[in-house]
mmCIF file with all atom_site columns, C-alpha atoms in Angstrom:
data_model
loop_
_atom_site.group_PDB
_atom_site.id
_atom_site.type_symbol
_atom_site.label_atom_id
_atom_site.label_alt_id
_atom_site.label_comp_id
_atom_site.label_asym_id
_atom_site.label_entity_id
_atom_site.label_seq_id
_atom_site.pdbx_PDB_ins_code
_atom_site.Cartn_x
_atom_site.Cartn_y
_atom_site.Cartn_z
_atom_site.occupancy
_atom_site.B_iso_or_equiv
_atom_site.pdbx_formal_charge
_atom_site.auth_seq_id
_atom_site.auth_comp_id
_atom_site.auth_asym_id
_atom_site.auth_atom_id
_atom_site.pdbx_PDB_model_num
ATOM 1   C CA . UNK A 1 1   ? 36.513 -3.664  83.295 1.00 0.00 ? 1   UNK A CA 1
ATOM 2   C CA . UNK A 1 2   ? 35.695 -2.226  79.771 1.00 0.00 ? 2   UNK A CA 1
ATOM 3   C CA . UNK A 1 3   ? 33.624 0.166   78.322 1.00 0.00 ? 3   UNK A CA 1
ATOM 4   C CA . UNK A 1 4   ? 30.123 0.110   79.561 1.00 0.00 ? 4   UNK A CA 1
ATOM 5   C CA . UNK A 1 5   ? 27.706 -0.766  76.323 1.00 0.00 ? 5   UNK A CA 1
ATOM 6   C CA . UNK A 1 6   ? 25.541 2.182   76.632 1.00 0.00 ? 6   UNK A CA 1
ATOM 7   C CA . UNK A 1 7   ? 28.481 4.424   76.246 1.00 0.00 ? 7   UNK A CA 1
ATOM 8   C CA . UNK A 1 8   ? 29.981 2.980   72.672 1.00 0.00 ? 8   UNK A CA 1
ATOM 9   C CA . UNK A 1 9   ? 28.267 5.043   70.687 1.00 0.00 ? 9   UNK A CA 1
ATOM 10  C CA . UNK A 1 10  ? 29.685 8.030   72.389 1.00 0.00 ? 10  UNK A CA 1
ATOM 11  C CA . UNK A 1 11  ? 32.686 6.451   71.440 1.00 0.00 ? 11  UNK A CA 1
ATOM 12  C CA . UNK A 1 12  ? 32.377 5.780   67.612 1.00 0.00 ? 12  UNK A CA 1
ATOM 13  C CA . UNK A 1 13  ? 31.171 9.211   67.449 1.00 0.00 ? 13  UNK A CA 1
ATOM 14  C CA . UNK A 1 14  ? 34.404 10.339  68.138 1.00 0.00 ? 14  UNK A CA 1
ATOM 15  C CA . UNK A 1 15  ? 36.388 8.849   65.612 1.00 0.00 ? 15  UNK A CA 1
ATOM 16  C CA . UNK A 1 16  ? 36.963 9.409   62.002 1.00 0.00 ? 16  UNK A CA 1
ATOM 17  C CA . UNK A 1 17  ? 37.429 5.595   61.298 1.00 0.00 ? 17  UNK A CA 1
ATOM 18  C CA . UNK A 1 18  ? 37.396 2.093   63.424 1.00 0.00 ? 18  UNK A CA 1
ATOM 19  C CA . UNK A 1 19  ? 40.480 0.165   63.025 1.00 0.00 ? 19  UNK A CA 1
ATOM 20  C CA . UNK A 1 20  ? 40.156 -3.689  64.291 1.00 0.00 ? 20  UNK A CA 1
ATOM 21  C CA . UNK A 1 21  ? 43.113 -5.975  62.144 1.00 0.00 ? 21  UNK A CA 1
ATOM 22  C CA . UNK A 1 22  ? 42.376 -9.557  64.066 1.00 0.00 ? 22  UNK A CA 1
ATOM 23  C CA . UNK A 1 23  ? 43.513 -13.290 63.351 1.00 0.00 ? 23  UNK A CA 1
ATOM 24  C CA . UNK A 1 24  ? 39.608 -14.132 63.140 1.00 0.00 ? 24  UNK A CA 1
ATOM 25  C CA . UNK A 1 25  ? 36.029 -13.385 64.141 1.00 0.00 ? 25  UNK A CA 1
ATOM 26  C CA . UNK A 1 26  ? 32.910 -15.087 64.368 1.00 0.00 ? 26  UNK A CA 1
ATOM 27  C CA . UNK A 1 27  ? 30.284 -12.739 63.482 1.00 0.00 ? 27  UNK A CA 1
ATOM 28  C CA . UNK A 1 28  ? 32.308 -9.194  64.268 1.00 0.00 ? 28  UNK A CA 1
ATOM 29  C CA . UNK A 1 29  ? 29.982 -7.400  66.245 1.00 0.00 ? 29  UNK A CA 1
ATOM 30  C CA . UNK A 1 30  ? 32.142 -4.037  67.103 1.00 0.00 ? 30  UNK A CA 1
ATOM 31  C CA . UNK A 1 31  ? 32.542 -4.086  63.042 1.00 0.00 ? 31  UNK A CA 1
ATOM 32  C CA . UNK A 1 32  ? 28.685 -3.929  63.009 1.00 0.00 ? 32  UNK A CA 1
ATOM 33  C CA . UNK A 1 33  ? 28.312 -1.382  65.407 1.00 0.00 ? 33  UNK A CA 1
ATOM 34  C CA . UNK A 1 34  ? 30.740 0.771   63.538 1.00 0.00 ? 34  UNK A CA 1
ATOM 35  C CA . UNK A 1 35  ? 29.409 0.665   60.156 1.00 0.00 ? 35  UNK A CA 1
ATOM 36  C CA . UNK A 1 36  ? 25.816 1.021   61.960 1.00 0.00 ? 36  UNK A CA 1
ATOM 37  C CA . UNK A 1 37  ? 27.266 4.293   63.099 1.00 0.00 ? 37  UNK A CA 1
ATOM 38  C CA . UNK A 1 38  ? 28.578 5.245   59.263 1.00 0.00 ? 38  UNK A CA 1
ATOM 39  C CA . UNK A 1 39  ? 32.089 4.779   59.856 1.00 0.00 ? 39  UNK A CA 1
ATOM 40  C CA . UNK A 1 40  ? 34.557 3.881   57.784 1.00 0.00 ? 40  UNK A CA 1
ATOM 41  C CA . UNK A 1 41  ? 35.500 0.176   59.002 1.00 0.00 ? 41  UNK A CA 1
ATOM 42  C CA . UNK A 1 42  ? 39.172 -1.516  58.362 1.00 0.00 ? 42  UNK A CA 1
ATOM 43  C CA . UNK A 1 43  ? 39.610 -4.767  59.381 1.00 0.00 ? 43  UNK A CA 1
ATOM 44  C CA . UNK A 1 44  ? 40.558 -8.681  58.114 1.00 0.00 ? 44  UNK A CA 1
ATOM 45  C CA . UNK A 1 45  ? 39.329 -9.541  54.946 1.00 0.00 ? 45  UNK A CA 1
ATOM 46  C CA . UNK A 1 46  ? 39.041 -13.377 56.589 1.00 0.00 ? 46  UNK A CA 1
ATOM 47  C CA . UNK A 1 47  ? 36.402 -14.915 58.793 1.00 0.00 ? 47  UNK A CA 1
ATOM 48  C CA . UNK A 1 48  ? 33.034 -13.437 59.485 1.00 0.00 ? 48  UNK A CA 1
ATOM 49  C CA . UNK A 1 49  ? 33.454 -10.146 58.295 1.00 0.00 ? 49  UNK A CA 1
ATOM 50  C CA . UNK A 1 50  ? 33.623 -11.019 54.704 1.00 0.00 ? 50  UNK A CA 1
ATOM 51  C CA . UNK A 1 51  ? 29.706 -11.621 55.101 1.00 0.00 ? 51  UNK A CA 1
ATOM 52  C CA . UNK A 1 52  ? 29.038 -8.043  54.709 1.00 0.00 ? 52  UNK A CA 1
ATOM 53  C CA . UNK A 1 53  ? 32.014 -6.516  54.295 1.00 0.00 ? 53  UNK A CA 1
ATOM 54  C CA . UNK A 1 54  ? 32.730 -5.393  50.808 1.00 0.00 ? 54  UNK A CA 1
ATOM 55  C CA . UNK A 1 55  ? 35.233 -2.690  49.144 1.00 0.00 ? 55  UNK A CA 1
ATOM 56  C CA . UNK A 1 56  ? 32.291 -0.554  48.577 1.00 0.00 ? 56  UNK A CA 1
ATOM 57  C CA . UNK A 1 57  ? 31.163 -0.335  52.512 1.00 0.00 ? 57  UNK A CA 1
ATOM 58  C CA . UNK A 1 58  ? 34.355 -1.319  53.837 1.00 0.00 ? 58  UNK A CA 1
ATOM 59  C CA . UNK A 1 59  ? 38.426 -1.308  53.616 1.00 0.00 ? 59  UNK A CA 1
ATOM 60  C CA . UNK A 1 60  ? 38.733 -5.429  53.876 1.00 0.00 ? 60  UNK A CA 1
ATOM 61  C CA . UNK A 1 61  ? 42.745 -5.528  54.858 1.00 0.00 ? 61  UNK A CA 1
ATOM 62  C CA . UNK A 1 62  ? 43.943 -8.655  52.782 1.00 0.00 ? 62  UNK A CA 1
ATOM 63  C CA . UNK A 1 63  ? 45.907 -11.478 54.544 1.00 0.00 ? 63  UNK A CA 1
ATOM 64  C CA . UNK A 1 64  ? 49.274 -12.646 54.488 1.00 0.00 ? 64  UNK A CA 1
ATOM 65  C CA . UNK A 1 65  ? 48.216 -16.387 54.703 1.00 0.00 ? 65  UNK A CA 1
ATOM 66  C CA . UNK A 1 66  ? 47.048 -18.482 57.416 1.00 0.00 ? 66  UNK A CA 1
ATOM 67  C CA . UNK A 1 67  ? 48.891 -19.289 61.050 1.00 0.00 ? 67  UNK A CA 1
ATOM 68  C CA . UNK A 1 68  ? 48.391 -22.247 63.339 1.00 0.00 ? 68  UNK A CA 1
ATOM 69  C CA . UNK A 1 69  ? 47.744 -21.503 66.714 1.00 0.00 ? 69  UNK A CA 1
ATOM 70  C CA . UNK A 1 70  ? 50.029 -23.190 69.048 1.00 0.00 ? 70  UNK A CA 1
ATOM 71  C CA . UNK A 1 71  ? 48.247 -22.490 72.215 1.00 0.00 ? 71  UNK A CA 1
ATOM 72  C CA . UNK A 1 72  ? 44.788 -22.172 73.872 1.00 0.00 ? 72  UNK A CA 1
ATOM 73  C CA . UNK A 1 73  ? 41.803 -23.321 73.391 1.00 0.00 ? 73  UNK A CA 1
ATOM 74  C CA . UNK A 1 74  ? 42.290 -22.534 69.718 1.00 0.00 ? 74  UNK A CA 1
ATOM 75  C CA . UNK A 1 75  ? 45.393 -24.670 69.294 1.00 0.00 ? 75  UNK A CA 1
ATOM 76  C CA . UNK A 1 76  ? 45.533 -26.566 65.934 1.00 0.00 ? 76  UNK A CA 1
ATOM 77  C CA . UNK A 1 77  ? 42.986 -24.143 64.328 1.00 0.00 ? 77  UNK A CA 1
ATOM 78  C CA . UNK A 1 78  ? 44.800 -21.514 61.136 1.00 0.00 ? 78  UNK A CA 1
ATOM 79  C CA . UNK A 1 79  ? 44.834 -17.933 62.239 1.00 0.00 ? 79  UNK A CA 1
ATOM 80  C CA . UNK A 1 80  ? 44.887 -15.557 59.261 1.00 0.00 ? 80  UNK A CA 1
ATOM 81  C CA . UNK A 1 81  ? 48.145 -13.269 59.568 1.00 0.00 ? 81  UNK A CA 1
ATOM 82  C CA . UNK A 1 82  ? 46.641 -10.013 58.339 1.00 0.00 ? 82  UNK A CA 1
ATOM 83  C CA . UNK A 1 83  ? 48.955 -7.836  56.110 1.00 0.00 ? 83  UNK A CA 1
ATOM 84  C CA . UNK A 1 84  ? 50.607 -4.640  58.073 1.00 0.00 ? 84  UNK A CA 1
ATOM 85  C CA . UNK A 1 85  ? 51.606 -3.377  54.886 1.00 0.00 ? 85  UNK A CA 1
ATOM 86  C CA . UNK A 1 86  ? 48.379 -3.356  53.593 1.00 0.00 ? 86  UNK A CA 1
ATOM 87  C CA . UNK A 1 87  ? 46.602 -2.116  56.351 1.00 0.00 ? 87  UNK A CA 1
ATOM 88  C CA . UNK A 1 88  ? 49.224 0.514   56.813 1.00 0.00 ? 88  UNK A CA 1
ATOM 89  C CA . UNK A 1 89  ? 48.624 1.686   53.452 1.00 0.00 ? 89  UNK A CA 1
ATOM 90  C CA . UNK A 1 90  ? 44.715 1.782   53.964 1.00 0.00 ? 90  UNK A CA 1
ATOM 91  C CA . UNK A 1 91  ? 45.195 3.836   57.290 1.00 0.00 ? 91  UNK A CA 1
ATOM 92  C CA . UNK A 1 92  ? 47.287 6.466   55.297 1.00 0.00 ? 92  UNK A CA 1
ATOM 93  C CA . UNK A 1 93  ? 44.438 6.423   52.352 1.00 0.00 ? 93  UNK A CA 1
ATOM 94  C CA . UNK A 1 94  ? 41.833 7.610   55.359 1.00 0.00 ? 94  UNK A CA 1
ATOM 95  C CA . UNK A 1 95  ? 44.099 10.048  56.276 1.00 0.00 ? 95  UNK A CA 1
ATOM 96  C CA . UNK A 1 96  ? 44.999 11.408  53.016 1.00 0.00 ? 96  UNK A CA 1
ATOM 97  C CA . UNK A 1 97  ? 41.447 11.232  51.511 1.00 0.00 ? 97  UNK A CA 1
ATOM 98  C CA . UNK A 1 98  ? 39.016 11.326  54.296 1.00 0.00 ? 98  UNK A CA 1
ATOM 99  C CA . UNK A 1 99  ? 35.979 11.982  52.263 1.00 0.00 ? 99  UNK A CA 1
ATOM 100 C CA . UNK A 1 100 ? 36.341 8.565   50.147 1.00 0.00 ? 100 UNK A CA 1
ATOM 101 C CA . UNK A 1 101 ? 36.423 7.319   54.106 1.00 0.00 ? 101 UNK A CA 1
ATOM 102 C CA . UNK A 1 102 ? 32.943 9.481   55.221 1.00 0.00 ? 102 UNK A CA 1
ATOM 103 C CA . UNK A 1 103 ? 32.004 7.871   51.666 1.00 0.00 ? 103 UNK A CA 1
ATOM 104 C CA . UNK A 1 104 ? 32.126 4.381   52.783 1.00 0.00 ? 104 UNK A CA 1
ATOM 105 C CA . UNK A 1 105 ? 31.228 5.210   56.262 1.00 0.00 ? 105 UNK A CA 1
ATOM 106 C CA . UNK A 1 106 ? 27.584 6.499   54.761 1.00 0.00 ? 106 UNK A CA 1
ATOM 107 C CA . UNK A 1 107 ? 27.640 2.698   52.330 1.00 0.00 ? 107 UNK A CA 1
ATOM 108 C CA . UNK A 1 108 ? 28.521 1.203   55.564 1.00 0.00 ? 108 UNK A CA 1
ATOM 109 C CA . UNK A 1 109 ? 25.460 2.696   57.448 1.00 0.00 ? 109 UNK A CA 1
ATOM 110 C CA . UNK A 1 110 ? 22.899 2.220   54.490 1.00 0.00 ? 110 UNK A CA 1
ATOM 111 C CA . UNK A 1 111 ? 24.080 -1.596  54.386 1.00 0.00 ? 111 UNK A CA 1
ATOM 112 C CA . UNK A 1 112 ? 23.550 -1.821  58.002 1.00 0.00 ? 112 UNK A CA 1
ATOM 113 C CA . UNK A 1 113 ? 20.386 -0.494  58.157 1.00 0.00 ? 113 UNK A CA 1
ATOM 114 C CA . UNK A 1 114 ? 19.125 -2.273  54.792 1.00 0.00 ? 114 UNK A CA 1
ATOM 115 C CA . UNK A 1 115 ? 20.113 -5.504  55.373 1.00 0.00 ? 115 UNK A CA 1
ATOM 116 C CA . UNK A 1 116 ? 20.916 -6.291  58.909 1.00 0.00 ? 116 UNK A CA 1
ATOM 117 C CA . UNK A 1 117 ? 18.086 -4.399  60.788 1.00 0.00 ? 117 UNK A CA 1
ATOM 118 C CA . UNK A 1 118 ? 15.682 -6.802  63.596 1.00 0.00 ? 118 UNK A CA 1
ATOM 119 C CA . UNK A 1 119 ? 13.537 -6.693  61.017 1.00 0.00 ? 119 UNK A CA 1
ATOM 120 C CA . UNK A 1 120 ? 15.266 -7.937  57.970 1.00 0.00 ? 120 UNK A CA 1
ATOM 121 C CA . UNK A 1 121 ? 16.918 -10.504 60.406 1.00 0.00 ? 121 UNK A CA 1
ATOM 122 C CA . UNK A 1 122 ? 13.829 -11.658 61.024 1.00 0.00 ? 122 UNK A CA 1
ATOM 123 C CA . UNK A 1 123 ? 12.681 -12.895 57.459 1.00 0.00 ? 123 UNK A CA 1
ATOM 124 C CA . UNK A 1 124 ? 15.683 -14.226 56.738 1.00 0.00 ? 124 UNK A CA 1
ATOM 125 C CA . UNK A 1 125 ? 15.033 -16.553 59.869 1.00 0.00 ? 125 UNK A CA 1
ATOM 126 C CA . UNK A 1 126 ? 11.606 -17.096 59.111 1.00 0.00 ? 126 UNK A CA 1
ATOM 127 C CA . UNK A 1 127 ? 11.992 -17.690 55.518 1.00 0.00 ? 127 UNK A CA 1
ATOM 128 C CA . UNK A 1 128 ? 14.763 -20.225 56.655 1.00 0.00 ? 128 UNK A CA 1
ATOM 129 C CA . UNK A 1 129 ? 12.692 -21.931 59.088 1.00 0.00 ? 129 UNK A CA 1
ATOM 130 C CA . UNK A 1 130 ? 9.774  -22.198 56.628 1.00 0.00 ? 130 UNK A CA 1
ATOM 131 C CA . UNK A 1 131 ? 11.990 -23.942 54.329 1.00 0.00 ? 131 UNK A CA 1
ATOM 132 C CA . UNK A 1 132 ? 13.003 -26.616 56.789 1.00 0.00 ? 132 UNK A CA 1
ATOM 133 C CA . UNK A 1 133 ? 9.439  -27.297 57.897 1.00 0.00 ? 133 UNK A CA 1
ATOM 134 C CA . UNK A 1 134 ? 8.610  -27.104 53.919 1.00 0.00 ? 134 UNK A CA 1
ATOM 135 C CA . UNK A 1 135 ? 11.397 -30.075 54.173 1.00 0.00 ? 135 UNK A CA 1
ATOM 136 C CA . UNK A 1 136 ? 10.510 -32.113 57.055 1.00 0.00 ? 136 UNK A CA 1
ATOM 137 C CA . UNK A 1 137 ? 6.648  -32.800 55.266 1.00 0.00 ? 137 UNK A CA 1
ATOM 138 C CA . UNK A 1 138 ? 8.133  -33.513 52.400 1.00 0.00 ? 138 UNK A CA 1
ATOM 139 C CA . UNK A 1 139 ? 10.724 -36.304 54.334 1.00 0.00 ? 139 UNK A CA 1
ATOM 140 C CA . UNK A 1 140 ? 7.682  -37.306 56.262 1.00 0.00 ? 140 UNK A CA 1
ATOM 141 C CA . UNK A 1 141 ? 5.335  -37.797 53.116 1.00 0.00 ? 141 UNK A CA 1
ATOM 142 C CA . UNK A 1 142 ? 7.890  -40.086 51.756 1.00 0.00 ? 142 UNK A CA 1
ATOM 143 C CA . UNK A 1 143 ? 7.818  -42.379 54.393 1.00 0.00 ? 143 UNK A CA 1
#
């Protein structure tokens, strides 16, 4: 059944760090809730992620290469294979030195509220969809 939504950030309270090591994402939502809520994130350096993940805001676990899928409704597509060493190193760096964590938790947060708030979202779109009407009179004027 799952976690209802309006309890999740009840949930990333109550962690020091959020831990998600996948084969691929499309945008990586739970990653921006996270850093929204100033934690520390470690996850797949592959994928969409590596839009605003960075090793200032972020642990980015490297990847061992890419995978085909054999099955699914995926099959034929490259999975990345995430390093375990690597992430198991970055899990003991946390532990060992949890304020460089809180550190990039509080990056994370600022990020997150700087660049990927409704607001900033929304002139990004607009200045995108200006710029494709700027190019449809110009297409149109040539003909």
């Amino acid at each position: 059944k799952g976690i209802p939504t309006r309890h999740m950030p009840c949930l990333y309270a109550s962690v020091d760090a959020f831990v998600l090591p996948s084969r691929g994402e499309g945008w990586g939502r739970p990653h921006v809730e996270a850093m929204a809520m100033g934690l520390p994130i470690i996850a797949t350096n592959w994928s969409g992620p590596t839009e605003y993940m960075t090793e200032k805001n972020a642990y980015p676990v490297p990847i061992d290469g890419l995978v085909p899928v054999k099955e699914g409704a995926f099959k034929g597509h490259l999975w990345a294979q995430p390093s375990v060493s690597a992430l198991r190193s970055i899990m003991r760096s946390i532990v060992s030195n949890p304020m460089e964590g809180k550190k990039r938790g509080n990056c994370a947060r600022k990020d997150m509220v700087e660049k990927y708030c409704v607001r900033c979202l929304n002139r990004i779109v607009e200045g995108r969809l200006k710029e494709i009407a700027r190019k449809i009179r110009e297409a149109t004027a040539e003909t």
